[in-house]
XYZ file of C-alpha atoms in Angstrom:
95
model
C 0.896 -13.115 -0.211
C 0.914 -16.606 -1.652
C -2.367 -17.921 -3.034
C -3.462 -21.501 -2.402
C -2.638 -23.839 -5.285
C -6.208 -24.193 -6.570
C -6.729 -20.412 -6.593
C -3.408 -19.900 -8.359
C -4.437 -22.399 -11.059
C -7.822 -20.661 -11.462
C -6.115 -17.296 -11.804
C -3.712 -18.632 -14.411
C -6.653 -20.111 -16.346
C -8.469 -16.761 -16.304
C -5.300 -15.012 -17.515
C -4.862 -17.563 -20.316
C -8.485 -17.175 -21.475
C -8.207 -13.399 -21.373
C -5.046 -13.516 -23.492
C -6.852 -15.732 -26.027
C -10.051 -13.660 -26.117
C -8.539 -10.167 -26.169
C -4.764 -10.124 -26.730
C -4.549 -6.312 -26.932
C -6.229 -5.867 -23.564
C -4.083 -8.606 -22.003
C -0.955 -6.880 -23.326
C -2.073 -3.591 -21.739
C -2.510 -5.311 -18.384
C 0.971 -6.822 -18.556
C 2.676 -3.480 -19.231
C 4.247 -1.771 -16.206
C 2.482 1.320 -14.932
C 3.898 4.587 -16.288
C 6.293 6.347 -13.939
C 5.543 9.802 -12.648
C 8.381 12.167 -13.578
C 10.516 13.402 -10.675
C 9.780 17.010 -11.597
C 6.034 16.389 -11.165
C 6.573 14.813 -7.753
C 8.763 17.712 -6.602
C 6.297 20.339 -7.783
C 3.462 18.421 -6.130
C 5.390 18.380 -2.867
C 6.126 22.092 -3.077
C 2.461 22.831 -3.794
C 1.422 20.683 -0.824
C 3.900 22.560 1.408
C 2.468 25.884 0.178
C -1.103 24.790 0.906
C -0.025 23.526 4.333
C 1.473 26.956 5.029
C -1.801 28.627 4.094
C -3.697 26.247 6.383
C -1.316 27.063 9.247
C -1.860 30.795 8.641
C -5.647 30.317 8.673
C -5.425 28.217 11.845
C -3.287 30.915 13.458
C -5.798 33.598 12.536
C -8.752 31.588 13.839
C -6.957 30.797 17.121
C -5.354 34.214 17.377
C -1.826 32.831 17.612
C 0.900 35.092 16.280
C 3.335 32.164 16.366
C 1.152 30.064 14.030
C 0.606 32.993 11.690
C 4.358 33.594 11.547
C 5.115 29.916 10.993
C 2.559 29.667 8.176
C 3.845 32.852 6.566
C 7.412 31.514 6.746
C 6.259 28.302 5.043
C 4.555 30.237 2.247
C 7.562 32.526 1.785
C 9.882 29.502 1.763
C 8.099 28.236 -1.335
C 8.714 31.521 -3.129
C 12.308 31.448 -1.946
C 12.688 27.911 -3.294
C 11.411 29.015 -6.706
C 13.726 32.056 -6.654
C 16.774 29.918 -5.837
C 15.867 27.412 -8.571
C 15.483 30.218 -11.122
C 18.777 31.804 -10.034
C 20.627 28.484 -10.311
C 19.133 27.823 -13.746
C 20.253 31.285 -14.838
C 23.761 30.644 -13.476
C 23.965 27.317 -15.331
C 23.165 29.059 -18.628
C 26.120 31.439 -18.322
């Protein structure tokens, strides 16, 4: 979103004064945000899928639905299967 000219000038003036007053802090603000490693994102997604499976199991138990319980259990077991496949592939790569 484009700022009006007078607001853009005010913002630039604030940035200039900040850089003069505290150059270290201004340098920190200009640095790009650190990236989250892909491995962390994948493990977070797997953990979220596991928790979702547990929630589906609990919903199935509270409703009394065998289908929901089975679906949630399959989700939870899929996480363990994912870890097993990853470990097996890592072991195969080492040989």
